[in-house]
XYZ file of N, CA, C and O in Angstrom:
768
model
N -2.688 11.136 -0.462
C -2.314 11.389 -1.826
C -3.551 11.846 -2.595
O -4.690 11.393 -2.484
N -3.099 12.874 -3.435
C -4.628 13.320 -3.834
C -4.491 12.597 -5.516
O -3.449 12.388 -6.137
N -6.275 12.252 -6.065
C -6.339 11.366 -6.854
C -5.600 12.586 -7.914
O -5.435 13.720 -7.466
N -5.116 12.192 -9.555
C -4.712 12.897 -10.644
C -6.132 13.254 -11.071
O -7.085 12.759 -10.468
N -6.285 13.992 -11.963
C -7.322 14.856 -12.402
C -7.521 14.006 -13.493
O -6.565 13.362 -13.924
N -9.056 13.877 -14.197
C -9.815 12.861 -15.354
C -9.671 14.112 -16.206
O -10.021 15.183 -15.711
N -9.135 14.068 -17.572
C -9.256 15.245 -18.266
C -10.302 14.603 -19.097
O -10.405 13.387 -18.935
N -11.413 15.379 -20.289
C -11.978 14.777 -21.024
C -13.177 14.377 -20.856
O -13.926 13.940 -21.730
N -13.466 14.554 -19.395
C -14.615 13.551 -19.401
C -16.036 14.180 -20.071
O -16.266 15.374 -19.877
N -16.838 13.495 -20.739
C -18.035 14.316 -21.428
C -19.010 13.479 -20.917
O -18.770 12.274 -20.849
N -19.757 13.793 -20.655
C -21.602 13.425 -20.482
C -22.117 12.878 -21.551
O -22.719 11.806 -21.499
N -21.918 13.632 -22.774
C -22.998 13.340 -24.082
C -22.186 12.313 -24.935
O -22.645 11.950 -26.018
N -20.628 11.692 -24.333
C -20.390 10.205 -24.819
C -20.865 8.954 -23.613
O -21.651 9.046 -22.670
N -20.176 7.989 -24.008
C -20.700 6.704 -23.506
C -20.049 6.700 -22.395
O -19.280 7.627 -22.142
N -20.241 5.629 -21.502
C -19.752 5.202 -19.984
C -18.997 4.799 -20.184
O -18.099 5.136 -19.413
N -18.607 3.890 -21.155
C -17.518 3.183 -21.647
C -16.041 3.982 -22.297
O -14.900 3.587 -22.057
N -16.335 4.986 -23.023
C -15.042 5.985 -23.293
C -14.790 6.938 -22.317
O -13.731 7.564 -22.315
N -15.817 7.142 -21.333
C -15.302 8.022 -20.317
C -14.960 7.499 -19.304
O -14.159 8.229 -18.720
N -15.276 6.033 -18.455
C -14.486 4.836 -18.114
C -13.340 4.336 -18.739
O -12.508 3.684 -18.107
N -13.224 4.601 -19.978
C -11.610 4.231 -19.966
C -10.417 5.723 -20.011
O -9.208 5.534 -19.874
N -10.955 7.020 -20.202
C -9.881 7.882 -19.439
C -10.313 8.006 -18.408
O -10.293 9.228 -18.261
N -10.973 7.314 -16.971
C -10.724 6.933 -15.971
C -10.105 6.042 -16.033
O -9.004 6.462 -15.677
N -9.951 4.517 -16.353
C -8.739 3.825 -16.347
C -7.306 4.189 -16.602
O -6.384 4.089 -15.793
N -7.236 4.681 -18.000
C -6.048 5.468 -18.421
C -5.528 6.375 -16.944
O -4.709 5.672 -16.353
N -5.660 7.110 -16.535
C -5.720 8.137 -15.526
C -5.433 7.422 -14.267
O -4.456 7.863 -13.660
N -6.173 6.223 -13.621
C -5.987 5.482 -12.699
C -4.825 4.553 -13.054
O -4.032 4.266 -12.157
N -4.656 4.059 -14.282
C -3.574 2.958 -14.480
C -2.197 3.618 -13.971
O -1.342 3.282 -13.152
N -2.370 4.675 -14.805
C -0.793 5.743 -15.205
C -0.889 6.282 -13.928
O -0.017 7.116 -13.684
N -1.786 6.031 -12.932
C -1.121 6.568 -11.765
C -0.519 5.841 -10.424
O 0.240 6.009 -9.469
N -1.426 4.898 -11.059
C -0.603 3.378 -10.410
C 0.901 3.035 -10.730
O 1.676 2.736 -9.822
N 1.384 3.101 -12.367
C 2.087 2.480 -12.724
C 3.335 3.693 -12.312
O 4.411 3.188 -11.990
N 3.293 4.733 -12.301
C 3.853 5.502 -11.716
C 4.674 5.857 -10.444
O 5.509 6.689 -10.089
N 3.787 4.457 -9.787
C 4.130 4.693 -8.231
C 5.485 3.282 -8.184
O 6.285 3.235 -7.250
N 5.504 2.324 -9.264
C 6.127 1.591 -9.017
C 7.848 1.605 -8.892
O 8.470 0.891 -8.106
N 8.525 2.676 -9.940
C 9.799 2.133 -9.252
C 10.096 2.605 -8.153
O 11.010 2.111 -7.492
N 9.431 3.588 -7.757
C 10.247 3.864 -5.923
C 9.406 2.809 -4.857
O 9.834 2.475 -3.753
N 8.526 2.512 -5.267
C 7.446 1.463 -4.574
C 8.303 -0.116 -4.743
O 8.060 -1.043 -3.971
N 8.921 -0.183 -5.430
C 9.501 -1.221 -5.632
C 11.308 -1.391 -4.984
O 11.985 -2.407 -4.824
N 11.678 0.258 -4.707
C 12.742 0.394 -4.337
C 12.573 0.699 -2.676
O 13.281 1.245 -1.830
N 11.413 0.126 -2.678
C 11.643 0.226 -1.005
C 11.140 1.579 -0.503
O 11.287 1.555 0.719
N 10.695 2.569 -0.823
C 10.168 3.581 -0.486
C 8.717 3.816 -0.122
O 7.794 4.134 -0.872
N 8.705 3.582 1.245
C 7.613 3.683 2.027
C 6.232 4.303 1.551
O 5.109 3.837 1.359
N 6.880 5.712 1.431
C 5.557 6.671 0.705
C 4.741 6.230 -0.112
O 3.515 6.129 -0.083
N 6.212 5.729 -1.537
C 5.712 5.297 -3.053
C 4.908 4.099 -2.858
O 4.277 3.631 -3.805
N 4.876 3.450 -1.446
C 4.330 1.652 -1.575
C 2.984 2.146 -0.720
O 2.112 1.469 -1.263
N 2.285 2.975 0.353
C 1.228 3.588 0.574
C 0.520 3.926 -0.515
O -0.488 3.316 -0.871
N 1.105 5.119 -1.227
C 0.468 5.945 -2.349
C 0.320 4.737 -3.553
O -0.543 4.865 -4.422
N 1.054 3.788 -3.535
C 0.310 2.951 -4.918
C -0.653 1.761 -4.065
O -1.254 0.867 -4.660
N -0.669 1.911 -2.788
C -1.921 0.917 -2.681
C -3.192 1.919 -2.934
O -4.163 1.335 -3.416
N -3.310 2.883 -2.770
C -4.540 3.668 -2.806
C -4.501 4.325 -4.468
O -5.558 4.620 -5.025
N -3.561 4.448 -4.949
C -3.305 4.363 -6.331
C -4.188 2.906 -6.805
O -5.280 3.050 -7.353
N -3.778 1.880 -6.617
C -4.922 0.373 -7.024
C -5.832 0.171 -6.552
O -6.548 -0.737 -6.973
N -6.190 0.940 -5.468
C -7.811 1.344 -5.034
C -8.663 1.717 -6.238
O -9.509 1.130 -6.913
N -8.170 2.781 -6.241
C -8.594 4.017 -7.208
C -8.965 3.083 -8.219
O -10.180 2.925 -8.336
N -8.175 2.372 -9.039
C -8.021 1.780 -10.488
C -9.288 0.462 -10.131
O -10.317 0.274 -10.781
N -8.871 -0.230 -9.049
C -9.859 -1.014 -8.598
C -11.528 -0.608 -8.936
O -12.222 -1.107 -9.822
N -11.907 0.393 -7.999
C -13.331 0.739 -7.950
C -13.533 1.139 -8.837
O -14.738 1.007 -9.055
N -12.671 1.990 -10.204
C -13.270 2.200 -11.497
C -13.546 0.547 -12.201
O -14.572 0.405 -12.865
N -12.815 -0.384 -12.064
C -12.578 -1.794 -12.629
C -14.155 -2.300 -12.174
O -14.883 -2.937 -12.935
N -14.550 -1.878 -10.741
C -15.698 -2.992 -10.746
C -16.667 -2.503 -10.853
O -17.583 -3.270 -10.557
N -17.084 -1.225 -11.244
C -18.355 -0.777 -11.959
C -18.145 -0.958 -13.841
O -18.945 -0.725 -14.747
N -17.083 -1.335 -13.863
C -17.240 -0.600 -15.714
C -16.039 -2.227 -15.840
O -16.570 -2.588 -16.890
N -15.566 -2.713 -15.731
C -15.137 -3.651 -16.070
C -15.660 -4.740 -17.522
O -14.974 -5.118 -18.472
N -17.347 -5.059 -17.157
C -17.683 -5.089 -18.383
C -17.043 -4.867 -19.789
O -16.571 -5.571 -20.681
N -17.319 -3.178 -19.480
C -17.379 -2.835 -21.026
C -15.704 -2.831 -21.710
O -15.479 -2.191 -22.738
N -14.572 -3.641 -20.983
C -13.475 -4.262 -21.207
C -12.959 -5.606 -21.361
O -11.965 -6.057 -21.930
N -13.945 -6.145 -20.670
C -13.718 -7.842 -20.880
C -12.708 -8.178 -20.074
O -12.621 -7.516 -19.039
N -11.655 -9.302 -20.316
C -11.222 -10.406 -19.463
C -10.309 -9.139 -18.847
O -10.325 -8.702 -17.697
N -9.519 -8.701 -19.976
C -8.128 -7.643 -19.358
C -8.402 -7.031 -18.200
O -7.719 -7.120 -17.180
N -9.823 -6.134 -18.392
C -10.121 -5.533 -16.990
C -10.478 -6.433 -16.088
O -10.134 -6.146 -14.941
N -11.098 -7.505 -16.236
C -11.487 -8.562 -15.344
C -10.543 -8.981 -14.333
O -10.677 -9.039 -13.111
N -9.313 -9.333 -15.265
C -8.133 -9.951 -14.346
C -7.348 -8.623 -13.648
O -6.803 -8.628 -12.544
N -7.436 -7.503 -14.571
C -7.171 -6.389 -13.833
C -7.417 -6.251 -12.848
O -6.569 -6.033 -11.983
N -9.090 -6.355 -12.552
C -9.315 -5.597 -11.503
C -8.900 -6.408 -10.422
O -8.677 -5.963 -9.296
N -8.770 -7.877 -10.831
C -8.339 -8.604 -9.187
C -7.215 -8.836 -8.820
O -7.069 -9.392 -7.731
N -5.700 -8.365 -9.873
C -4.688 -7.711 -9.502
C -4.927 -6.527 -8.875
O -4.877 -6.666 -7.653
N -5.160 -5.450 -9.219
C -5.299 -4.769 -8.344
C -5.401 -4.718 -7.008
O -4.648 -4.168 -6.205
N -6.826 -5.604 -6.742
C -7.149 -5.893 -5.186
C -5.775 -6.563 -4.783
O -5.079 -6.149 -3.856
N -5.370 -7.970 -5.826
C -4.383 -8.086 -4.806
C -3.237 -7.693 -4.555
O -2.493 -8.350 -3.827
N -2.791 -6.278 -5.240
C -1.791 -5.764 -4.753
C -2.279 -4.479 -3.724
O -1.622 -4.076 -2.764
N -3.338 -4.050 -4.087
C -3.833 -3.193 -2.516
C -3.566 -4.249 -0.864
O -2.978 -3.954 0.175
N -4.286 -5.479 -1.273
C -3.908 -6.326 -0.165
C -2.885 -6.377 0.316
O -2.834 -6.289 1.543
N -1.447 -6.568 -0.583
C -0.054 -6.909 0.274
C 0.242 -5.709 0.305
O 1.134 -5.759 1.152
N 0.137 -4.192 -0.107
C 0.768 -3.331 -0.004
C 0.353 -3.045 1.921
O 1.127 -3.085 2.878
N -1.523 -2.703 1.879
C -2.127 -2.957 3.073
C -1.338 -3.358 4.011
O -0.936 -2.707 4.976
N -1.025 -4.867 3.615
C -0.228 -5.739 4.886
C 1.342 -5.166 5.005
O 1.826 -5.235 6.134
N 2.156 -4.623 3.977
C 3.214 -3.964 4.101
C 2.816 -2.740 5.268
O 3.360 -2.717 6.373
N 1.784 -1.739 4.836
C 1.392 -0.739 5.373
C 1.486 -0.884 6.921
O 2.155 -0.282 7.761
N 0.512 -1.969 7.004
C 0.245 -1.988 8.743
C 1.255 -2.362 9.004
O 1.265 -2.021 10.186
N 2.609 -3.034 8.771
C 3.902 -3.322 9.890
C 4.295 -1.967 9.749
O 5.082 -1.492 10.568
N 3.658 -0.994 8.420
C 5.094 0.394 9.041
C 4.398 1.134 9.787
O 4.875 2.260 9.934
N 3.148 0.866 10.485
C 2.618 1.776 11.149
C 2.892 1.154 12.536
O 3.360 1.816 13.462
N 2.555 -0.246 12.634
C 2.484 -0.943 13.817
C 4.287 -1.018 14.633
O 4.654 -0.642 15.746
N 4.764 -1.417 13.933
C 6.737 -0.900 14.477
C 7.037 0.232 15.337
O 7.651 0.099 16.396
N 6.486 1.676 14.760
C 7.340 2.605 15.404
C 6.422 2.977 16.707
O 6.907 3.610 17.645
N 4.831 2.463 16.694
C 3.941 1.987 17.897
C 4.436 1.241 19.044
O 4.342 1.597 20.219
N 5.035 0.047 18.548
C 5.706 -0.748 19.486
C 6.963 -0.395 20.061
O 7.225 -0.542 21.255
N 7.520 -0.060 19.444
C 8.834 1.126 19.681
C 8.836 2.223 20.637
O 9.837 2.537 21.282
N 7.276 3.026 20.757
C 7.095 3.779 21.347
C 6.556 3.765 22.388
O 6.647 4.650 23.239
N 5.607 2.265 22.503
C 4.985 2.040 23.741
C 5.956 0.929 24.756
O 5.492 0.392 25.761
N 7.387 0.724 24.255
C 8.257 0.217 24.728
C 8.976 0.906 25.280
O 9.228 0.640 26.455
N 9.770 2.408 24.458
C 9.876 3.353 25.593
C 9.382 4.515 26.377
O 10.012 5.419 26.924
N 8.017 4.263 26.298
C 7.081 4.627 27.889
C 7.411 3.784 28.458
O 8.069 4.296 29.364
N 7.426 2.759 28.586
C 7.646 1.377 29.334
C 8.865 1.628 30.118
O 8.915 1.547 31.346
N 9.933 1.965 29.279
C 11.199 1.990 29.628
C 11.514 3.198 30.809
O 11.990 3.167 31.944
N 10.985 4.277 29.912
C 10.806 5.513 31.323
C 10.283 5.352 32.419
O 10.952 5.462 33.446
N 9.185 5.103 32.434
C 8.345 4.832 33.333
C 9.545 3.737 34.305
O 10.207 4.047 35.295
N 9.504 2.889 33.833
C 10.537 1.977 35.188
C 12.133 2.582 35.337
O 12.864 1.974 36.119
N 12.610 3.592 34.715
C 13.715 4.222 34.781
C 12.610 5.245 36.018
O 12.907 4.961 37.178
N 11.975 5.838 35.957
C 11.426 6.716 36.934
C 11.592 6.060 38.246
O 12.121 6.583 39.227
N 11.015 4.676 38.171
C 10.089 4.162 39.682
C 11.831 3.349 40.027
O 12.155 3.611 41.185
N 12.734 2.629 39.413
C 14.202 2.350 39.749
C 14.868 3.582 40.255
O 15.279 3.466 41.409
N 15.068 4.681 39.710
C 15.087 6.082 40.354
C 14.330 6.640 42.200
O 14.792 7.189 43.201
N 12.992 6.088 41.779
C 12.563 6.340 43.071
C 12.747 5.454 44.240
O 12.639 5.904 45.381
N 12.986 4.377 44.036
C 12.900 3.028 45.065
C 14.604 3.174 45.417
O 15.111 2.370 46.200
N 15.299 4.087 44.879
C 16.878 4.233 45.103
C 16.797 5.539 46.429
O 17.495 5.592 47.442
N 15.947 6.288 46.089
C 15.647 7.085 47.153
C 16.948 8.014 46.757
O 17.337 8.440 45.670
N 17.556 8.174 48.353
C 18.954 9.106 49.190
C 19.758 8.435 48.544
O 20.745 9.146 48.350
N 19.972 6.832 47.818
C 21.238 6.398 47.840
C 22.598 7.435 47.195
O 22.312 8.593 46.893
N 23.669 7.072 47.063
C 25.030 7.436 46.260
C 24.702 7.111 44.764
O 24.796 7.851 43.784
N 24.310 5.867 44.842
C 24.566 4.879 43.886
C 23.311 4.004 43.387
O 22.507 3.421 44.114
N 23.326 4.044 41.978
C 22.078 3.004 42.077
C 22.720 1.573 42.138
O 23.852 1.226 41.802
N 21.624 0.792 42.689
C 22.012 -0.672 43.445
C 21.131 -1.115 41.918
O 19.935 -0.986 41.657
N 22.443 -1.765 40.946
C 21.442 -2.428 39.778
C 20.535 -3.701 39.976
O 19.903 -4.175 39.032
N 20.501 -4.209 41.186
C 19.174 -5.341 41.081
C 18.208 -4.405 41.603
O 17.721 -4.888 42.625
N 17.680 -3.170 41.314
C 16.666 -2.696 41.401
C 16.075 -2.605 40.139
O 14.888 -2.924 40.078
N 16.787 -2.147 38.852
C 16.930 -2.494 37.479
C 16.037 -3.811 37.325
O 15.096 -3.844 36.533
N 16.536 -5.333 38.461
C 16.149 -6.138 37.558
C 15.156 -6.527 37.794
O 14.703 -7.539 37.259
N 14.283 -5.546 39.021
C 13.060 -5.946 39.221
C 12.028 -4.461 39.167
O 11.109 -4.136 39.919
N 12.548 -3.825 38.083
C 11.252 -3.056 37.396
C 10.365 -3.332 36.873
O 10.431 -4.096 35.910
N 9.253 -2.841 37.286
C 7.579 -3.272 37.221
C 7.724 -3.883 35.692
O 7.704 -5.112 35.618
N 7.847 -3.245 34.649
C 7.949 -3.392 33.287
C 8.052 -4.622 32.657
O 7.266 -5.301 31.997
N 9.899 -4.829 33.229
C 10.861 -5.603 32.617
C 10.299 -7.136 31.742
O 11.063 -7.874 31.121
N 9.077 -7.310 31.865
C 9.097 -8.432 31.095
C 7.937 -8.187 29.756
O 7.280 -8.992 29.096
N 8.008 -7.226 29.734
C 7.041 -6.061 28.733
C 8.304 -6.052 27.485
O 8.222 -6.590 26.381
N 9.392 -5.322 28.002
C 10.362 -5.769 27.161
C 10.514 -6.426 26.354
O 10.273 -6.030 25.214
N 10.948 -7.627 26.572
C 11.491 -8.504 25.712
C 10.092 -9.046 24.776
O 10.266 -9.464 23.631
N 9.022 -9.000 25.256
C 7.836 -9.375 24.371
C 7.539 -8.072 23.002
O 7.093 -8.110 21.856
N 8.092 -6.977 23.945
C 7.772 -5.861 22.464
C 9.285 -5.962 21.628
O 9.226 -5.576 20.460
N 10.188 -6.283 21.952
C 11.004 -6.577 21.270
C 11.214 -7.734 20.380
O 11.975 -7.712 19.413
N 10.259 -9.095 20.876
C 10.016 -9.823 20.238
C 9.124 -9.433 18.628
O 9.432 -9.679 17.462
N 7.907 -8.719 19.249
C 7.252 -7.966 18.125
C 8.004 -7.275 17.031
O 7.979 -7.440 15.811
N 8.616 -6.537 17.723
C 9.592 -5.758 16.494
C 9.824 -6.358 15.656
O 9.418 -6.201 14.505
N 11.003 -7.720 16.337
C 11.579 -8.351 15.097
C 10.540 -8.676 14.381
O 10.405 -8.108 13.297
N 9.580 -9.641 14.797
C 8.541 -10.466 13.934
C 7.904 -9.087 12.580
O 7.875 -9.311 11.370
N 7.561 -8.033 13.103
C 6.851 -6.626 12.482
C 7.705 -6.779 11.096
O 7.195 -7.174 10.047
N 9.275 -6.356 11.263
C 10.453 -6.209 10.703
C 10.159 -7.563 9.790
O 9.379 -7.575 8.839
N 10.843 -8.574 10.204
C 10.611 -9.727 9.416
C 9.507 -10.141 8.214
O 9.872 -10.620 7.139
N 8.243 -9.908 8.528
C 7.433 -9.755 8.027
C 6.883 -8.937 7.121
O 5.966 -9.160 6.331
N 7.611 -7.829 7.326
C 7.879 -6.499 6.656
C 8.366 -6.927 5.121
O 7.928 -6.917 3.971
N 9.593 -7.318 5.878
C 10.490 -8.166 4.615
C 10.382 -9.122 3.682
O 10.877 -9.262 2.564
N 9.539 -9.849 4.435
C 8.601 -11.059 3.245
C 7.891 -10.742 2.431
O 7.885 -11.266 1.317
N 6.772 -9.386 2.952
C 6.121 -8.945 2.278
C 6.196 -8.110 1.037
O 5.475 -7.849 0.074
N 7.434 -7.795 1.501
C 8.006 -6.753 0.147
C 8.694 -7.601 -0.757
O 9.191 -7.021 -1.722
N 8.896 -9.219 -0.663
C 9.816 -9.950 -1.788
C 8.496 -10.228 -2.239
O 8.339 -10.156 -3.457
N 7.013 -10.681 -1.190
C 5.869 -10.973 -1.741
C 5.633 -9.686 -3.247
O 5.625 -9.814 -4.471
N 5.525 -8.910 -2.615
C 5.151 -7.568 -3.290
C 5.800 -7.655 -4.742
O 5.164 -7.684 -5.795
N 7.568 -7.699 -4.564
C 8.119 -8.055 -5.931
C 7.875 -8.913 -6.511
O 7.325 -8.621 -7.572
N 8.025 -9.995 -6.331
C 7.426 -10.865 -7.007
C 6.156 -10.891 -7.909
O 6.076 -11.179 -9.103
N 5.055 -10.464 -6.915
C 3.616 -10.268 -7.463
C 4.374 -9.318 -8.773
O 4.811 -9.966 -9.725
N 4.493 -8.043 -8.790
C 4.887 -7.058 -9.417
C 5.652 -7.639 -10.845
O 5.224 -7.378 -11.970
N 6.621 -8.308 -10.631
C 7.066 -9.108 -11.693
C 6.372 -10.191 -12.804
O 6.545 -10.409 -14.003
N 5.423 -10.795 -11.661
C 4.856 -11.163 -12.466
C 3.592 -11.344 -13.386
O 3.213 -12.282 -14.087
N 3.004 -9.907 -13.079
C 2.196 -8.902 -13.619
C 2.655 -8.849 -14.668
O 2.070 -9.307 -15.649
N 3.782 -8.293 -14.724
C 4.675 -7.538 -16.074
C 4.695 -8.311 -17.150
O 4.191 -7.978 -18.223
N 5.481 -9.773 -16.860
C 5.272 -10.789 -17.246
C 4.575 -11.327 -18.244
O 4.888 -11.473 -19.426
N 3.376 -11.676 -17.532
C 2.183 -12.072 -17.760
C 1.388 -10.616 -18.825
O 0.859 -10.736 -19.931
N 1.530 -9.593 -18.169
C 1.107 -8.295 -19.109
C -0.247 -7.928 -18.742
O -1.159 -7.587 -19.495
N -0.250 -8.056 -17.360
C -1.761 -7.650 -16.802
C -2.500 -6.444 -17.280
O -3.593 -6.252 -17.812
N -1.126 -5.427 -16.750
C -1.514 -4.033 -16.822
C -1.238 -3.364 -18.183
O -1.695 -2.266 -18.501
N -0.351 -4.223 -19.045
C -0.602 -3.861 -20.111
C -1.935 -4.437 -21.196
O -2.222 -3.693 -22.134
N -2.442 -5.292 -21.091
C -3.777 -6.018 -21.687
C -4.265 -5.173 -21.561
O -4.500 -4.586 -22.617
N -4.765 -4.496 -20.281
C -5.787 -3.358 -19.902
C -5.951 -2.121 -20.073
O -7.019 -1.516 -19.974
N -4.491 -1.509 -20.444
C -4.201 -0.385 -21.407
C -4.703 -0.649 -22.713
O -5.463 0.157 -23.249
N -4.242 -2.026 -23.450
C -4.675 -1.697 -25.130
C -6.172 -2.316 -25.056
O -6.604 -2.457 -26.201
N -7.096 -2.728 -24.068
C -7.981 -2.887 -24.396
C -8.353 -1.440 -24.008
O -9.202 -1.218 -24.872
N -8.263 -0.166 -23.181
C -8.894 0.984 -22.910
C -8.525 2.019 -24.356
O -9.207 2.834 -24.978
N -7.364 1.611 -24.479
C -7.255 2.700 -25.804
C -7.561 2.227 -27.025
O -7.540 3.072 -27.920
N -7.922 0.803 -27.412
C -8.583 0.003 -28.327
C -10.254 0.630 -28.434
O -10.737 1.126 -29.452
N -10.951 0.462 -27.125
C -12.096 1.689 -26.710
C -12.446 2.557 -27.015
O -13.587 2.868 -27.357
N -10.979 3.490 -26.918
C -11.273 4.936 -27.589
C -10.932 5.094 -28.469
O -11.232 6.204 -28.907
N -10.116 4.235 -29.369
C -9.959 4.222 -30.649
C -11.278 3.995 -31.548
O -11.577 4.867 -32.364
N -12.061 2.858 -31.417
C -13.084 2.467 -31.667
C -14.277 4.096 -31.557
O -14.607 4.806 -32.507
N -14.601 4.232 -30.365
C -15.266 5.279 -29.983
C -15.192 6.318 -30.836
O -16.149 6.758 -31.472
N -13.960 6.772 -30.874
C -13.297 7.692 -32.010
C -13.815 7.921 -33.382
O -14.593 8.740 -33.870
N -13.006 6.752 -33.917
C -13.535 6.087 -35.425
C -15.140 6.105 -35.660
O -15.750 6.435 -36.677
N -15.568 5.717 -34.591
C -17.398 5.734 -34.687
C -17.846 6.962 -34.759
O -18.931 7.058 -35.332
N -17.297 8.111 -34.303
C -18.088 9.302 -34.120
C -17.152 10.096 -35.907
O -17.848 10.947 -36.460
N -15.889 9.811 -36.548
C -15.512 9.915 -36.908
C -16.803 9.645 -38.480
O -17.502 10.360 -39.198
N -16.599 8.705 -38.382
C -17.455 7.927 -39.220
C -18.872 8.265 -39.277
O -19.586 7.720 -40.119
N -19.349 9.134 -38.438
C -21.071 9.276 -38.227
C -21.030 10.528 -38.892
O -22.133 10.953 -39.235
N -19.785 11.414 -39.232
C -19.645 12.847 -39.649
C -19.955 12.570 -40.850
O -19.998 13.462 -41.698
């Protein structure tokens, strides 16, 4: 996912107003990712963990010049990069196991094939002693557990998400960034 573009940014203001349209910019691109991220959509739940990356590493250089909002911000963030992360790796690790289950599967469909030779017919207790067969049921065990876990993680995920909102994490951290540039504003306003 490629990051959104910082509009604005100037050199000859402070770290602090040009850190917060990096926040602004990182928030709104986070917050963006949430209702399909929340509806179960794979992409949208990748792209907003690296979306709270993003918002993250601006949070822990410049956090300071925001106080508690960004403070607690920034370690929401991390911890929703964390469970998204752990969402992430079961959707990568599943269709792995899936796949190295049927090599597995071919592969002893090949060598049951060959050990049948000339026959008519395959003789199915050759089936039940393919090299494999107990490869099986252990990657199938995985699956479920992958799956399962999958699933926890995403009520984890809602939950967290809810109670962000809640609480008003990500909103604290908005009106303290545009409180910032309001201020910033008014000051240069005022120096005219």
């Amino acid at each position: 996912m490629k990051a959104r573009q910082v509009k604005k940014l100037d050199p000859t203001r402070s770290l602090g107003e040009n850190a917060a349209r990096m926040i602004q910019v990182r928030l709104d691109e986070m917050l963006g990712f949430a209702p399909r991220a929340l509806a179960g959509k794979t992409k949208a739940q990748h792209d907003m963990r690296i979306a709270a990356k993003r918002l993250r590493y601006v949070l822990e250089v410049t956090d300071f010049a925001f106080g508690k909002p960004a403070e607690t911000a920034r370690r929401r963030a991390r911890d929703l990069q964390d469970i998204l992360g752990e969402i992430h790796d079961c959707d990568v690790m599943l269709p792995r196991v899936r796949q190295h289950q049927e090599r597995l599967q071919q592969r002893d469909a090949a060598a049951v094939r060959a050990k049948a030779e000339r026959a008519p017919d395959l003789d199915p207790r050759l089936a039940a002693r393919a090299p494999h067969r107990t490869a099986y049921r252990g990657l199938d065990v995985l699956a479920v557990y992958l799956q399962a876990r999958r699933q926890l993680l995403e009520q984890r995920f809602t939950g967290f998400w809810k109670r962000q909102e809640q609480t008003g994490t990500w909103t604290r951290l908005e009106r303290a960034v545009d409180g910032h540039l309001r201020r910033a504003r008014d000051a240069r306003r005022a120096a005219k």
